[in-house]
Short mmCIF file of C-alpha atoms in Angstrom, two decimals:
data_model
loop_
_atom_site.label_atom_id
_atom_site.label_comp_id
_atom_site.label_asym_id
_atom_site.label_seq_id
_atom_site.Cartn_x
_atom_site.Cartn_y
_atom_site.Cartn_z
CA MET A 179 0.00 0.00 0.00
CA ILE A 180 1.12 3.54 -0.65
CA TYR A 181 0.21 6.27 1.78
CA LYS A 182 0.17 9.86 0.65
CA CYS A 183 -0.29 13.22 2.21
CA THR A 184 -0.93 16.36 0.27
CA LYS A 185 0.66 19.78 0.53
CA GLN A 186 0.85 21.19 4.03
CA ILE A 187 -1.97 23.69 4.55
CA ARG A 188 -1.72 26.52 7.09
CA ASP A 189 -1.45 24.74 10.44
CA GLY A 190 -1.55 21.15 9.27
CA SER A 191 -1.46 18.60 6.50
CA ARG A 192 -3.89 16.61 4.42
CA CYS A 193 -2.97 12.97 4.87
CA PHE A 194 -4.29 9.56 4.04
CA GLN A 195 -5.14 7.44 7.05
CA SER A 196 -5.34 3.68 6.69
CA TYR A 197 -4.59 0.43 8.49
CA SER A 198 -3.79 -3.06 7.30
CA LEU A 199 -2.52 -6.42 8.48
CA VAL A 200 -1.59 -8.52 5.46
CA CYS A 201 -0.61 -12.16 5.43
CA GLY A 202 2.50 -13.10 3.56
CA SER A 203 3.45 -16.68 2.90
CA HIS A 204 1.53 -19.03 5.17
CA ASP A 205 0.15 -22.52 5.56
CA SER A 206 -3.52 -22.92 4.55
CA THR A 207 -4.24 -23.57 8.23
CA TYR A 208 -4.11 -19.79 8.67
CA ASP A 209 -6.45 -18.79 5.84
CA ALA A 210 -9.22 -17.90 8.32
CA VAL A 211 -6.85 -15.61 10.23
CA CYS A 212 -5.83 -13.89 7.00
CA ASP A 213 -9.48 -13.40 6.11
CA VAL A 214 -10.10 -11.67 9.45
CA PHE A 215 -7.05 -9.46 8.89
CA ALA A 216 -8.43 -8.46 5.49
CA GLU A 217 -11.84 -7.67 7.01
CA THR A 218 -10.34 -5.44 9.72
CA SER A 219 -8.26 -3.39 7.29
CA GLN A 220 -9.26 0.25 7.00
CA PRO A 221 -9.13 1.64 3.46
CA GLN A 222 -7.44 4.96 2.80
CA THR A 223 -9.41 8.00 3.84
CA GLU A 224 -8.26 11.57 3.58
CA VAL A 225 -7.91 13.36 6.90
CA SER A 226 -6.76 16.76 8.03
CA CYS A 227 -3.84 16.47 10.44
CA PRO A 228 -2.69 19.17 12.85
CA GLY A 229 0.95 18.41 12.11
CA LYS A 230 2.56 16.05 9.65
CA CYS A 231 1.90 12.73 7.96
CA GLY A 232 3.44 9.44 8.92
CA LEU A 233 3.59 5.76 8.16
CA ILE A 234 4.33 2.87 10.51
CA THR A 235 5.30 -0.55 9.19
CA ALA A 236 6.23 -3.80 10.87
CA SER A 237 6.68 -7.39 9.79
CA TYR A 238 6.38 -10.55 11.87
CA SER A 239 6.60 -14.28 11.49
CA TYR A 240 4.88 -16.85 13.67
CA GLN A 241 7.10 -19.82 14.51
CA GLY A 242 8.78 -19.46 11.13
CA PHE A 243 5.84 -20.47 8.94
CA PHE A 244 3.41 -17.55 9.01
CA ASP A 245 4.27 -13.98 7.93
CA VAL A 246 2.31 -10.81 8.72
CA ASP A 247 2.95 -7.28 7.46
CA PHE A 248 1.42 -4.35 9.33
CA ALA A 249 1.03 -0.84 7.91
CA LEU A 250 -0.60 2.26 9.33
CA GLY A 251 -0.95 5.61 7.60
CA THR A 252 -1.65 8.29 10.18
CA CYS A 253 -1.05 11.81 11.43
CA SER A 254 2.29 12.39 13.08
CA GLU A 255 4.47 14.93 14.86
CA GLY A 256 8.15 15.51 15.39
CA ALA A 257 11.14 15.87 13.15
CA ASP A 258 11.04 14.61 9.59
CA GLY A 259 12.82 11.31 9.13
CA CYS A 260 12.64 7.60 9.83
CA LEU A 261 13.51 5.48 12.84
CA ASP A 262 14.21 1.75 12.90
CA GLU A 263 13.39 -0.69 15.70
CA ALA A 264 16.50 0.08 17.79
CA GLN A 265 16.01 3.85 17.50
CA LEU A 266 12.33 3.55 18.39
CA ALA A 267 13.06 1.33 21.39
CA ALA A 268 15.62 3.85 22.65
CA GLN A 269 12.93 6.55 22.56
CA GLU A 270 10.06 4.38 23.79
CA PRO A 271 11.04 1.64 26.29
CA GLU A 272 7.47 0.29 26.13
CA LEU A 273 8.09 -0.76 22.54
CA GLU A 274 11.00 -2.99 23.50
CA GLN A 275 8.88 -4.60 26.25
CA GLN A 276 6.05 -5.26 23.78
CA ILE A 277 8.45 -6.83 21.29
CA LYS A 278 9.87 -9.11 24.00
CA ALA A 279 6.33 -10.16 24.99
CA LEU A 280 5.48 -11.04 21.39
CA GLU A 281 8.69 -13.00 20.92
CA ALA A 282 8.11 -14.90 24.17
CA GLY A 283 4.79 -16.03 22.69
CA GLY A 284 6.31 -17.40 19.48
CA LEU A 285 6.15 -14.36 17.21
CA THR A 286 9.37 -13.09 15.68
CA VAL A 287 9.51 -9.36 15.02
CA ASN A 288 11.44 -9.03 11.77
CA ASP A 289 11.22 -5.30 11.24
CA VAL A 290 9.65 -2.16 12.75
CA ASN A 291 9.98 1.30 11.20
CA ALA A 292 8.37 4.68 11.71
CA CYS A 293 8.63 7.75 9.49
CA THR A 294 7.34 11.29 9.79
CA CYS A 295 7.32 13.82 6.99
CA SER A 296 5.99 17.17 5.88
CA GLY A 297 5.36 18.38 2.37
CA ASP A 298 3.46 17.45 -0.72
CA LEU A 299 2.97 13.66 -1.05
CA CYS A 300 5.68 13.16 1.53
CA ASN A 301 4.89 9.72 2.88
CA SER A 302 4.29 7.98 -0.43
CA ALA A 303 7.92 6.83 -0.43
CA LEU A 304 8.35 6.27 3.31
CA ASN A 305 8.71 3.14 5.35
CA ILE A 306 6.77 4.50 8.47
CA ALA A 307 5.27 8.08 12.28
CA THR A 308 7.31 8.52 15.35
CA ASN A 309 5.05 9.71 18.18
CA PRO A 310 2.10 7.34 17.72
CA VAL A 311 4.25 4.23 17.30
CA VAL A 312 3.71 2.77 20.78
CA VAL A 313 -0.06 3.37 20.69
CA PHE A 314 -0.53 1.67 17.34
CA PHE A 315 2.05 -1.00 18.04
CA SER A 316 0.07 -1.81 21.20
CA MET A 317 -3.10 -2.14 19.12
CA MET A 318 -1.31 -4.48 16.73
CA VAL A 319 0.09 -6.52 19.65
CA VAL A 320 -3.44 -7.08 20.99
CA ILE A 321 -4.67 -8.23 17.57
CA LEU A 322 -1.74 -10.59 17.02
CA GLN A 323 -1.94 -12.00 20.54
CA ALA A 324 -5.64 -12.70 20.10
CA PHE A 325 -4.90 -14.89 17.09
CA PHE A 326 -1.60 -16.50 17.93
CA LEU A 327 -0.87 -16.41 21.63
CA ASN A 328 -4.21 -17.30 23.25
#
């Protein structure tokens, strides 16, 4: 999915907001889970953001045979740029704790990124939003735990 935001207007930005959990390669045993992920996805909608646009992405595997990609287009704040998992964990200790909890339950976190940007169509080429990462990562943790860890 590509997430876009339009030219910054006065005190904010026009951004696309969306959410998806997408199954990668997986055993047919998990088709029902992938169907639920598809049903819970939120299509792109244009929103007015008070600050900047952002995109959060993460990828996971479950015991090595089930892959999940998470993406969230959202409003964001902070400096323009991208942070990887280590940089995010340094800023937000909760993130590291959540990753450890997932991995203790059999999920492997392959990649987490967050990007914030300003300007015309700025997040169409980004990997991921800095400030809301922990909130949305928490939401994703709850969803994944409901399917895989309980």
